PDB file of C-alpha atoms and ligand atoms in Angstrom:
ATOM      1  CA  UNK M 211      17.718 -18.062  -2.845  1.00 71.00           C
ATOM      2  CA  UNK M 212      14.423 -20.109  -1.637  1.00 89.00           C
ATOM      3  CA  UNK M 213      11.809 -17.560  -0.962  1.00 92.00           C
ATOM      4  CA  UNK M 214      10.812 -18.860   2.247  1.00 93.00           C
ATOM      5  CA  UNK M 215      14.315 -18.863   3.614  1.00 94.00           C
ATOM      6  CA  UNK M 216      14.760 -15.112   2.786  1.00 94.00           C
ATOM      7  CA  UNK M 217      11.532 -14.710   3.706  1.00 96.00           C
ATOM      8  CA  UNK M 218      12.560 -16.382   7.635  1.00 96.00           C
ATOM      9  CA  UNK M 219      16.038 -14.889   7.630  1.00 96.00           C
ATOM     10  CA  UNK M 220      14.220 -11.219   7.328  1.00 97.00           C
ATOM     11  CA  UNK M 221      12.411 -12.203   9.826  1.00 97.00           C
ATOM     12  CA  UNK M 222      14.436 -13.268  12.432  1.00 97.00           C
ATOM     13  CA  UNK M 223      16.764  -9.989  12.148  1.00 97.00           C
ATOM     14  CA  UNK M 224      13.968  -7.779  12.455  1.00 96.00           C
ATOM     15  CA  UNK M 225      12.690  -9.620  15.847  1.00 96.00           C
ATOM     16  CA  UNK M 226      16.348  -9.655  16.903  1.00 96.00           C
ATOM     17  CA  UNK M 227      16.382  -5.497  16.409  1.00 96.00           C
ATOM     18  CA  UNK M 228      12.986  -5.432  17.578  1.00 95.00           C
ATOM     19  CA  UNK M 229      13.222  -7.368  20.889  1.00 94.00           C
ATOM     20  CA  UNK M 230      10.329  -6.766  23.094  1.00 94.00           C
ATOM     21  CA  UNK M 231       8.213  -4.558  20.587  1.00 95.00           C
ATOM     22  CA  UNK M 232       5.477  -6.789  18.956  1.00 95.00           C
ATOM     23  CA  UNK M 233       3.860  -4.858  16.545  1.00 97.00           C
ATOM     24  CA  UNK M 234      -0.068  -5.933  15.583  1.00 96.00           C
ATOM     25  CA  UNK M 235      -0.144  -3.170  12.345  1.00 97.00           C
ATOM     26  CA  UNK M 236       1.648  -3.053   9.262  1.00 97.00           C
ATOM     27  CA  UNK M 237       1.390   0.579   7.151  1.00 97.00           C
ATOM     28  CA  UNK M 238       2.740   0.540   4.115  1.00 96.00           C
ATOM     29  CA  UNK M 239       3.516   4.280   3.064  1.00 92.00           C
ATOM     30  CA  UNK M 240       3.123   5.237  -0.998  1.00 87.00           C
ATOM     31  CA  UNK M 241       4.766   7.765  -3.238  1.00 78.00           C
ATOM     32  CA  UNK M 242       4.458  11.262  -0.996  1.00 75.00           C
ATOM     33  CA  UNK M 243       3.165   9.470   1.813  1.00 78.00           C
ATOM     34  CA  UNK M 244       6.248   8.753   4.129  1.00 78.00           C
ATOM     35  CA  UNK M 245       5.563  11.953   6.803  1.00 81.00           C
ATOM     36  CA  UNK M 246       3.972   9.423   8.629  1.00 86.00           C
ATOM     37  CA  UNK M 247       6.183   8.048   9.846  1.00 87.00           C
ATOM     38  CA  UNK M 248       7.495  11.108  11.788  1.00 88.00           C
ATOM     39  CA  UNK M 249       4.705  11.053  13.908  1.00 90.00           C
ATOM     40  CA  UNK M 250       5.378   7.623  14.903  1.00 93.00           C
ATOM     41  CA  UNK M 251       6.887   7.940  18.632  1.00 94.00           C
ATOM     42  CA  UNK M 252      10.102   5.984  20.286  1.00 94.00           C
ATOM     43  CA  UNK M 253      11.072   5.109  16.801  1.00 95.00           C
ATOM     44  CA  UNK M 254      13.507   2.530  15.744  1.00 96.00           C
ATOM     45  CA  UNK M 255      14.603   3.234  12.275  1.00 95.00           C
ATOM     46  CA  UNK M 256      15.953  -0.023  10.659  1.00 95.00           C
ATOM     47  CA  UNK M 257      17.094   0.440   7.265  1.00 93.00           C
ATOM     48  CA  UNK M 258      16.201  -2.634   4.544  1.00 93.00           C
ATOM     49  CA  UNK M 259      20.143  -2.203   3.092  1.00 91.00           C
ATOM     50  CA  UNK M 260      20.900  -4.081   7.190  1.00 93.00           C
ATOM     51  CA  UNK M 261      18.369  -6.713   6.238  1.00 94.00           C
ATOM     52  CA  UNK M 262      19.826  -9.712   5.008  1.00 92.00           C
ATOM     53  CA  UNK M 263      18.113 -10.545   1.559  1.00 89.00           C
ATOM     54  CA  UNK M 264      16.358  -7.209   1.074  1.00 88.00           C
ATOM     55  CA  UNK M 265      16.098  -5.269  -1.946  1.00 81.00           C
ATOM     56  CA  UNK M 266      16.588  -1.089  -1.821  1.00 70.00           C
ATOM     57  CA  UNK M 267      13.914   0.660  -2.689  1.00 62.00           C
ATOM     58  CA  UNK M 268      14.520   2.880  -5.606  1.00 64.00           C
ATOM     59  CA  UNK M 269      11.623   4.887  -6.841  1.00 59.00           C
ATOM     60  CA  UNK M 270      11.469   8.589  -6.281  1.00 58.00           C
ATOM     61  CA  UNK M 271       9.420  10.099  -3.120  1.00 54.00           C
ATOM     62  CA  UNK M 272      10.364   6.137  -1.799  1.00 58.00           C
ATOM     63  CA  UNK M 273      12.822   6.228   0.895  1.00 78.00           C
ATOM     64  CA  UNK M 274      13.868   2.314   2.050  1.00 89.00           C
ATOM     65  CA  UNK M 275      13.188   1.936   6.080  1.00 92.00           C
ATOM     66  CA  UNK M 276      11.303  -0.068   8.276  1.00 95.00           C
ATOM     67  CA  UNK M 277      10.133   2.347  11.476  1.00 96.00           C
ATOM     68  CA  UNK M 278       8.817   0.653  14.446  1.00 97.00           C
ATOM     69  CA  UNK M 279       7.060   2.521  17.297  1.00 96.00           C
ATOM     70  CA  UNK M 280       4.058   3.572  18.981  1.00 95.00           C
ATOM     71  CA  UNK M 281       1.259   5.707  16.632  1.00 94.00           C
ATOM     72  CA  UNK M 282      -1.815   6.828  18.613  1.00 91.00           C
ATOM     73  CA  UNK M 283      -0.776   4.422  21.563  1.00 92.00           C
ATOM     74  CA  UNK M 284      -0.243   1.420  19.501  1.00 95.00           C
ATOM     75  CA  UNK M 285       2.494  -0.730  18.623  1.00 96.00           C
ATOM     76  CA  UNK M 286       3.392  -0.839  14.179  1.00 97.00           C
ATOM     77  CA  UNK M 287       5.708  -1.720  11.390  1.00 97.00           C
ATOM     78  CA  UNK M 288       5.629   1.061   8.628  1.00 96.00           C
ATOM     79  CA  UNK M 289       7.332   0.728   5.439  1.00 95.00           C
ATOM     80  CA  UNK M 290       8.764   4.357   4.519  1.00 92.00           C
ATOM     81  CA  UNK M 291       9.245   2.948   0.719  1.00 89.00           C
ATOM     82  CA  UNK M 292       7.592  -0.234  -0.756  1.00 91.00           C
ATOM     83  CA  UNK M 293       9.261  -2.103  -3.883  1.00 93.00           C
ATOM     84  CA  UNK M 294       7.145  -1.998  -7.424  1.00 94.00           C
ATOM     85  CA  UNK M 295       6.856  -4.136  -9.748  1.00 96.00           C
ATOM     86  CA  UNK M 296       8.430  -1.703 -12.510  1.00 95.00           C
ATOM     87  CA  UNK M 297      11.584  -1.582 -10.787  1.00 92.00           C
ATOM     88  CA  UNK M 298      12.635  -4.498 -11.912  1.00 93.00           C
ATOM     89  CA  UNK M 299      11.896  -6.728  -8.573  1.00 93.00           C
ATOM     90  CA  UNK M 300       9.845 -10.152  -9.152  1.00 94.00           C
ATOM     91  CA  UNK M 301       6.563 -10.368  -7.254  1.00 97.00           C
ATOM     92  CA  UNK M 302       7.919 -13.138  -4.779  1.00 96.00           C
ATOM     93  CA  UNK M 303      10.086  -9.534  -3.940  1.00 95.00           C
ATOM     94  CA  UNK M 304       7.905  -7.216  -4.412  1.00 96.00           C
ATOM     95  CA  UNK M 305       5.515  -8.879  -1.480  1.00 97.00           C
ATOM     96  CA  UNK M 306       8.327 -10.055   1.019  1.00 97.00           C
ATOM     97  CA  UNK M 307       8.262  -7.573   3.466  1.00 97.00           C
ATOM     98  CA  UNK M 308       4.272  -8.618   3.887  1.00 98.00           C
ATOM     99  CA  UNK M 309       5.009 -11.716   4.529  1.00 98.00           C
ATOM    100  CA  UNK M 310       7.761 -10.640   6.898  1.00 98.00           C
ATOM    101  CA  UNK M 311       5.370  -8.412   8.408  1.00 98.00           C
ATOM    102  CA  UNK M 312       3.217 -12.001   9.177  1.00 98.00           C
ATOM    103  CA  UNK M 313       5.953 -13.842  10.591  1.00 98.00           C
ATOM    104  CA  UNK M 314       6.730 -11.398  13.241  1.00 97.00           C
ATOM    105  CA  UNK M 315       3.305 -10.922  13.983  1.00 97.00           C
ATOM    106  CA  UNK M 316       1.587  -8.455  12.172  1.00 98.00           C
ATOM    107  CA  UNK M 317      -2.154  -9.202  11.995  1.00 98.00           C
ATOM    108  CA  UNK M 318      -3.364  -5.707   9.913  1.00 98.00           C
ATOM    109  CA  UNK M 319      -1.962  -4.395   7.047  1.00 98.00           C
ATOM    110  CA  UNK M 320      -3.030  -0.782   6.060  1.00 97.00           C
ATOM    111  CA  UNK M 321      -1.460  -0.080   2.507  1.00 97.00           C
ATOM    112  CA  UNK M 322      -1.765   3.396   0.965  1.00 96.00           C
ATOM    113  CA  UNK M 323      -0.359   4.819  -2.635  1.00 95.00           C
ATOM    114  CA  UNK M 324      -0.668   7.540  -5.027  1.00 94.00           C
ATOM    115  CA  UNK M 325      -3.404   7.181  -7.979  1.00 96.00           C
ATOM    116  CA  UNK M 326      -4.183   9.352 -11.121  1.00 95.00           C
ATOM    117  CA  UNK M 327      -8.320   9.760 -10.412  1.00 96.00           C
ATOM    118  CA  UNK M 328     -10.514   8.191 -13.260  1.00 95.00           C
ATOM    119  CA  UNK M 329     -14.446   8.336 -11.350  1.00 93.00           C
ATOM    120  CA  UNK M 330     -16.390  11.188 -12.363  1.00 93.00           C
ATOM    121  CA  UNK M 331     -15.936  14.098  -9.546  1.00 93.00           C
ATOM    122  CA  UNK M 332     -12.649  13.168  -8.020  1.00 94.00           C
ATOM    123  CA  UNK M 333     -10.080  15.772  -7.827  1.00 91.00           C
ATOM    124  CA  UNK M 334      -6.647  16.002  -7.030  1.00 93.00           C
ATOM    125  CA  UNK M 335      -5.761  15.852  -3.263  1.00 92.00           C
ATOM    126  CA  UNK M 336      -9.198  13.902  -2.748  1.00 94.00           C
ATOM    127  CA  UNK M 337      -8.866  10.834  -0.721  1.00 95.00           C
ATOM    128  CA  UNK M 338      -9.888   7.329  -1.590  1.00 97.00           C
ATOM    129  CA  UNK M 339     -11.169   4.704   0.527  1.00 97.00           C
ATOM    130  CA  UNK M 340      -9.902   1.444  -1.463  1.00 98.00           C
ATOM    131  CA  UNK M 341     -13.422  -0.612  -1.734  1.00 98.00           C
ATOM    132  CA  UNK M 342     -12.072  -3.422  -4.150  1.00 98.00           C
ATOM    133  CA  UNK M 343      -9.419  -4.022  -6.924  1.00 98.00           C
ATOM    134  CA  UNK M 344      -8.449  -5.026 -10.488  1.00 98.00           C
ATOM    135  CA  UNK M 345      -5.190  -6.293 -10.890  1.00 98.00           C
ATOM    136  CA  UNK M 346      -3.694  -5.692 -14.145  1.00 98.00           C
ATOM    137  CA  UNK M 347      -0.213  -7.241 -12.721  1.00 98.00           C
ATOM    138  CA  UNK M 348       1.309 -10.026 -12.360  1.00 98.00           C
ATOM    139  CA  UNK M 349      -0.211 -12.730  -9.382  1.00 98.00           C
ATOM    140  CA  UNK M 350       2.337 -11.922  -6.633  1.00 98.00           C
ATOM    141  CA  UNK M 351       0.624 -15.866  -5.600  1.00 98.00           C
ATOM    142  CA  UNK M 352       2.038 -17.481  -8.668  1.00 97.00           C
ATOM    143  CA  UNK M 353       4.673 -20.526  -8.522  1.00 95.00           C
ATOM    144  CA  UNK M 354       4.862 -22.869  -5.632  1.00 96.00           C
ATOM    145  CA  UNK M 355       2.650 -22.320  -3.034  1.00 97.00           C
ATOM    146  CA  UNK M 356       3.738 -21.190   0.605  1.00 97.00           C
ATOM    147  CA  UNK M 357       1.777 -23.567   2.601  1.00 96.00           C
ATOM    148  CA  UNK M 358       2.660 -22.142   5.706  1.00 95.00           C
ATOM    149  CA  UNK M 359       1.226 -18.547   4.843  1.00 97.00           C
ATOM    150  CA  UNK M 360      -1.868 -19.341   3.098  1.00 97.00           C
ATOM    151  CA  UNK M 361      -3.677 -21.497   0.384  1.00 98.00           C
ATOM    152  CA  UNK M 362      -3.071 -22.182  -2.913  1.00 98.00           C
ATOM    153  CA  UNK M 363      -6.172 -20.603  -3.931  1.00 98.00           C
ATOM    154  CA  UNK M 364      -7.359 -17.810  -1.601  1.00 97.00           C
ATOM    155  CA  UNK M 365     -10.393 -16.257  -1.329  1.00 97.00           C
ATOM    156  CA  UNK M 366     -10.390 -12.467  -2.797  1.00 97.00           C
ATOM    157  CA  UNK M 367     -14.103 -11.813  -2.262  1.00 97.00           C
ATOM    158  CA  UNK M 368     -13.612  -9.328   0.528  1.00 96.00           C
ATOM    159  CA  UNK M 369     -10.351  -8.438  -0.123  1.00 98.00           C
ATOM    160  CA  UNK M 370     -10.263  -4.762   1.933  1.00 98.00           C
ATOM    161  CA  UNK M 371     -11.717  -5.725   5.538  1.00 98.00           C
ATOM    162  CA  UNK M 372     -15.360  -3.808   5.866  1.00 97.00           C
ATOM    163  CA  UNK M 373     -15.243  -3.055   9.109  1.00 97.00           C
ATOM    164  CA  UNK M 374     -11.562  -0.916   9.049  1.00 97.00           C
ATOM    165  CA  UNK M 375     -14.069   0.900   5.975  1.00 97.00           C
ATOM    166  CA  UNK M 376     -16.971   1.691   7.711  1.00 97.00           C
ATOM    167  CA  UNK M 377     -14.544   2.545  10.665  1.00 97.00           C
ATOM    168  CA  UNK M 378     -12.869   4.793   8.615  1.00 97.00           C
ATOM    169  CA  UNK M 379     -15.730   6.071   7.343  1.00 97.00           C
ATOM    170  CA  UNK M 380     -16.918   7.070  10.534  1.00 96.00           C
ATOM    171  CA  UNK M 381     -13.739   8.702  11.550  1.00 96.00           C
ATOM    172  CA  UNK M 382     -13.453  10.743   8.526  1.00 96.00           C
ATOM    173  CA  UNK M 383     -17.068  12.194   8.995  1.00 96.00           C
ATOM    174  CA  UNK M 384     -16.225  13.220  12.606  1.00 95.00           C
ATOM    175  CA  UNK M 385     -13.043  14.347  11.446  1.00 94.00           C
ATOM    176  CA  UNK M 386     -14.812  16.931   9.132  1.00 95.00           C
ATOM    177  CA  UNK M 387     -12.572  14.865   6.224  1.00 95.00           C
ATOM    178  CA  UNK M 388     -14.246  14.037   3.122  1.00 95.00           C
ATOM    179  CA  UNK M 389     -13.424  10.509   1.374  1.00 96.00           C
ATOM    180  CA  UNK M 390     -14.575   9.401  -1.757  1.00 97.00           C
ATOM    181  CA  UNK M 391     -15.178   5.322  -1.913  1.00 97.00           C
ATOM    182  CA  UNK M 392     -13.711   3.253  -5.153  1.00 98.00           C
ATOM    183  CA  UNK M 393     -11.747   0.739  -7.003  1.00 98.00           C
ATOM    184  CA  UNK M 394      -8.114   0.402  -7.334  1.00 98.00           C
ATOM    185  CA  UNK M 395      -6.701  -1.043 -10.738  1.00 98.00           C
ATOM    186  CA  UNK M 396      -3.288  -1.779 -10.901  1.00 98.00           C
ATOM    187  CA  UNK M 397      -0.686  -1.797 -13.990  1.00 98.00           C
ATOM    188  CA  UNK M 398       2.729  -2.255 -14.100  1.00 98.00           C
ATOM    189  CA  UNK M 399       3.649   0.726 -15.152  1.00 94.00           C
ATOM    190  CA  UNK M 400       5.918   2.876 -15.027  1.00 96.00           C
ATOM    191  CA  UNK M 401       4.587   4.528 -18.108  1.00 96.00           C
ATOM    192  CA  UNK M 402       1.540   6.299 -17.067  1.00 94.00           C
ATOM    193  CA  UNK M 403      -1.483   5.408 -18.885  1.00 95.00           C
ATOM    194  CA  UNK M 404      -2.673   6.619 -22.525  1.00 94.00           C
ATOM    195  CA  UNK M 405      -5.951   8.579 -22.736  1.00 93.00           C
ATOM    196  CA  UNK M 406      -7.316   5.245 -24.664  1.00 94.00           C
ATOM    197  CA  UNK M 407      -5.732   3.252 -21.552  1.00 95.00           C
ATOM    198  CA  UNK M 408      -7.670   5.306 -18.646  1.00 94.00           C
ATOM    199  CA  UNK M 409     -11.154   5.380 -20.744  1.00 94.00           C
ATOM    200  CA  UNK M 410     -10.464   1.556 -20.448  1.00 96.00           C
ATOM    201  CA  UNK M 411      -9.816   0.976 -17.227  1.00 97.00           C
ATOM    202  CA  UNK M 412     -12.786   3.787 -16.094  1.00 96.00           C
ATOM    203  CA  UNK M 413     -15.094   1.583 -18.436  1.00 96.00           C
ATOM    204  CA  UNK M 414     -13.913  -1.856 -16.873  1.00 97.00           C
ATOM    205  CA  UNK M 415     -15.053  -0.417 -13.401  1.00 97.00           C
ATOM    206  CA  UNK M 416     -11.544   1.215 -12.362  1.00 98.00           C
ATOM    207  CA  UNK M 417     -11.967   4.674 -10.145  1.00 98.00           C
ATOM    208  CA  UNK M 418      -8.040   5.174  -9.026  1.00 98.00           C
ATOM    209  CA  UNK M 419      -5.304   3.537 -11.016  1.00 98.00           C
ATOM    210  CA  UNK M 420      -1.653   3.059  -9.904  1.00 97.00           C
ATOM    211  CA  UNK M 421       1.388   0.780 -10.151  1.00 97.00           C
ATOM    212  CA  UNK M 422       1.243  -0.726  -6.395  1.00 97.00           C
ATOM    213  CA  UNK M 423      -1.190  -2.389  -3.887  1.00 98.00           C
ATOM    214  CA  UNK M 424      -2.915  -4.974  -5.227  1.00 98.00           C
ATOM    215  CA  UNK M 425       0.574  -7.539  -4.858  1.00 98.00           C
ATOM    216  CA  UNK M 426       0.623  -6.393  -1.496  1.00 98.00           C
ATOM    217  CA  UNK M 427      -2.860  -6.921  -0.501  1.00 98.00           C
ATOM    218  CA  UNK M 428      -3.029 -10.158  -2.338  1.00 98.00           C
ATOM    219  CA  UNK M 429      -0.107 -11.233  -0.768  1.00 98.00           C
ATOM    220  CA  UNK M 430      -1.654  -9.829   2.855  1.00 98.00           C
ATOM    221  CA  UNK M 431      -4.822 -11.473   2.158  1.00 98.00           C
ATOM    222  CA  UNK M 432      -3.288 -14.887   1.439  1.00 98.00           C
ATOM    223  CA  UNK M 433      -1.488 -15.435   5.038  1.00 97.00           C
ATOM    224  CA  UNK M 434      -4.834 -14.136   6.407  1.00 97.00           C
ATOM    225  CA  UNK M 435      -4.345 -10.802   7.153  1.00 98.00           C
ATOM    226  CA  UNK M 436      -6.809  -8.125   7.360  1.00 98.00           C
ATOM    227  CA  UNK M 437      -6.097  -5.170   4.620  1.00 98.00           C
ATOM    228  CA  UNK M 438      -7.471  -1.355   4.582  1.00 98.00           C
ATOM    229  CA  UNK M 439      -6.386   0.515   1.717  1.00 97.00           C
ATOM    230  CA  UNK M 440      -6.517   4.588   0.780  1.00 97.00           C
ATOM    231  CA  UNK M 441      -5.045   6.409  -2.433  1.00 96.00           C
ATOM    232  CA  UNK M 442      -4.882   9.567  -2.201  1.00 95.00           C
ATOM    233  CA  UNK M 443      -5.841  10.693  -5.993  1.00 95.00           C
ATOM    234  CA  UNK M 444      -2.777  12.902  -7.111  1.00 92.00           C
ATOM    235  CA  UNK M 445      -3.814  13.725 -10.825  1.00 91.00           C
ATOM    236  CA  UNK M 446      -7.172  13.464 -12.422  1.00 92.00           C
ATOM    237  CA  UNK M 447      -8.196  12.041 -16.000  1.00 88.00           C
ATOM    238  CA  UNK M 448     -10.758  14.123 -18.316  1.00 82.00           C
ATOM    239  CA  UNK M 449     -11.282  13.349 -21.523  1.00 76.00           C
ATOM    240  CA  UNK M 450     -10.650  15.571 -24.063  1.00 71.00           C
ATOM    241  CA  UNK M 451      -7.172  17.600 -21.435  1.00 67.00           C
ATOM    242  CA  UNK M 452      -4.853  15.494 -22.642  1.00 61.00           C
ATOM    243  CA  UNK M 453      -2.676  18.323 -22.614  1.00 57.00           C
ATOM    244  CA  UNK M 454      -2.464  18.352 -18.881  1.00 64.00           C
ATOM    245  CA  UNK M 455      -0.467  15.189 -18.702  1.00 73.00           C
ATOM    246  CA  UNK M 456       0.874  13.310 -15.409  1.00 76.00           C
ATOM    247  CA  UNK M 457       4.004  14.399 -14.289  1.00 78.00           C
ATOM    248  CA  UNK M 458       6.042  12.963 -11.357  1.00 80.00           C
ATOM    249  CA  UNK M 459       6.886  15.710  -9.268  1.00 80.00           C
ATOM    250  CA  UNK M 460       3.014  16.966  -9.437  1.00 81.00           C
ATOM    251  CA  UNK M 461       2.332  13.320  -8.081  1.00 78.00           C
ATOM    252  CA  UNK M 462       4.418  13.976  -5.493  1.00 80.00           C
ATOM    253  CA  UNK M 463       3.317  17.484  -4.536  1.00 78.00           C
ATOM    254  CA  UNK M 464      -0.131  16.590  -4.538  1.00 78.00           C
ATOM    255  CA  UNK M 465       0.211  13.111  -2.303  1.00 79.00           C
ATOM    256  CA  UNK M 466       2.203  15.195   0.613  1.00 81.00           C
ATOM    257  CA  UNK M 467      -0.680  18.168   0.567  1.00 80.00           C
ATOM    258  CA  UNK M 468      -3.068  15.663   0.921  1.00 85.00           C
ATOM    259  CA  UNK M 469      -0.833  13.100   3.490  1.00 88.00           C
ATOM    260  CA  UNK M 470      -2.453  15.114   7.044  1.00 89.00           C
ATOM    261  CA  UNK M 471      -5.586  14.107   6.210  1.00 92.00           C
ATOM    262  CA  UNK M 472      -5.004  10.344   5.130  1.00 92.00           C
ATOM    263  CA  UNK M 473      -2.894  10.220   8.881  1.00 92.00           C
ATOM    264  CA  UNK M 474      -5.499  11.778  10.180  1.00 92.00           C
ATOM    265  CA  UNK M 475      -7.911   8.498   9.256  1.00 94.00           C
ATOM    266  CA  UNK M 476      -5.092   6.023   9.678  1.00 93.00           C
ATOM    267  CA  UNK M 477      -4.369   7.529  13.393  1.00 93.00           C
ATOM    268  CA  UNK M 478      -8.507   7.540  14.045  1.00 94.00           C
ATOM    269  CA  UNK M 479      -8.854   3.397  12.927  1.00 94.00           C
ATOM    270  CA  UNK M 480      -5.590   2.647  15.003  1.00 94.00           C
ATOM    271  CA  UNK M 481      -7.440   3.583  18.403  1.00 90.00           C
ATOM    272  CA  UNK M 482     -10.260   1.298  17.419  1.00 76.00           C
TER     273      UNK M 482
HETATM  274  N1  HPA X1205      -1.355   6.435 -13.158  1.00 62.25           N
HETATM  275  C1  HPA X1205      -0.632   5.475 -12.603  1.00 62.25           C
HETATM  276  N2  HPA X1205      -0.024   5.610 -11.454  1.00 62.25           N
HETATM  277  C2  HPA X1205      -0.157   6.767 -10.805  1.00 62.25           C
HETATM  278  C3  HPA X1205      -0.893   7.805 -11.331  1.00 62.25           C
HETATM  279  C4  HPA X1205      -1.526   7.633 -12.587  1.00 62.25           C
HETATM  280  O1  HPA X1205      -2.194   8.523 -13.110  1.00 62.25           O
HETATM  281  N3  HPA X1205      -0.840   8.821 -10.445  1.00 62.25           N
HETATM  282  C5  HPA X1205      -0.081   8.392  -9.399  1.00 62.25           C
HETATM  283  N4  HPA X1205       0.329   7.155  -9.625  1.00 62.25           N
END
């Protein structure tokens, strides 16, 4: 089907289930990430399997529902389970729920994810204030343009909004929460990356690496919206411990240890 009429028909149900809740923020929770949304209060829970034209979410840690609510006294949208790339979704997919997100109103998008740690000094559970990215995936922005969200070719030169950063920032030091600045490449995946593939992407300026985001944010960035991103680093890359490898569960593990203090920040810019 067209992309923009899926794109309107999504819409419209969620405003119907919605009714008189208007939501300003969009959170997008990653792998590990979703106990957010349990702190999110007068919650309406709407499934994407009830949304006409939505794909299920399939990826493990990933569970597939929109919450609505109020989180530290304002009105948002989080996504408890994002669609990737690797599972087989098309970008135009991949990115619809952002640009439902726009049609009903939602003006900031804050995105978080998982990432295997490449900068010198990270460790796992550390938390990652997304600066700037590389995407190694497809454009999300590719094939006829959606006039009516954004331009054909959009500005990326401040892609993660600088005030939400220094806000967060801020919050974090008075929080007594330490966060680590950096870059976000993306791949495809879902093949983690080979020792040869990390020294790459550490040498091309990468600091975090993952398989999400950067569709999302372009995608957020196009229709004009303003984007704060976090990874919270759940493995680490040395060279020479190969042996270590990533493993999936560990991902998990390590993203829900370190999920408080990433709410924490995320609760702290909302009241801004
Ligand atoms: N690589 C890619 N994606 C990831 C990683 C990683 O090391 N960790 C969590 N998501």
């Amino acid at each position: 089907m067209d992309i923009s009429v899926l794109i309107k028909d999504a819409a419209t149900y969620l405003s119907g289930r919605m009714g008189d809740r208007k939501p300003d923020t969009g959170i997008i929770l990653g792998s590990g990430l979703g106990d957010l949304a349990d702190q999110i209060e007068d919650a309406l829970v709407i499934p994407y399997s009830e949304i006409p034209g939505f794909p299920v979410s399939t990826a493990i840690g990933h569970k597939g529902n929109f919450i609505v609510g109020k989180l530290a006294g304002r009105e948002v949208i989080a996504m408890q389970g994002r669609f990737h790339f690797y599972e087989g979704y098309d970008m135009s997919m991949v990115t619809l729920p952002v640009r439902v997100m726009s049609v009903i109103g939602v003006k900031n998008l804050f995105v978080s994810n998982a990432a295997g740690g490449m900068q010198d000094g990270f460790e796992v559970g550390d938390l990652m204030i997304i600066t700037d990215h590389i995407g190694l995936t497809p454009n999300p922005l590719i094939g006829p343009n959606l006039d009516e969200f954004g331009p054909r070719f959009p500005d990326m030169t401040r892609p993660y909004d600088l005030q939400m950063t220094a806000q967060a920032e801020k919050a974090a030091a008075e929080l007594g929460i330490e966060v680590k600045k950096g870059v976000y490449v993306a791949l495809t995946g879902p093949s983690y990356e080979t020792p040869a593939e990390y020294r790459f992407l550490k040498r091309i300026g990468g600091d975090a690496v993952g398989m999400s985001t950067v569709p999302e944010a372009i995608v957020a960035r196009h229709c004009g919206m303003r984007v704060f991103g976090m990874s919270v680093i759940t493995d680490v890359y040395r060279e020479g411990s190969e042996e270590n490898g990533t493993d999936e569960q560990e991902v998990i593990v390590a993203a829900q240890k370190a999920s408080k203090k990433m709410i924490a920040i995320f609760m702290a810019l909302l009241q801004n």
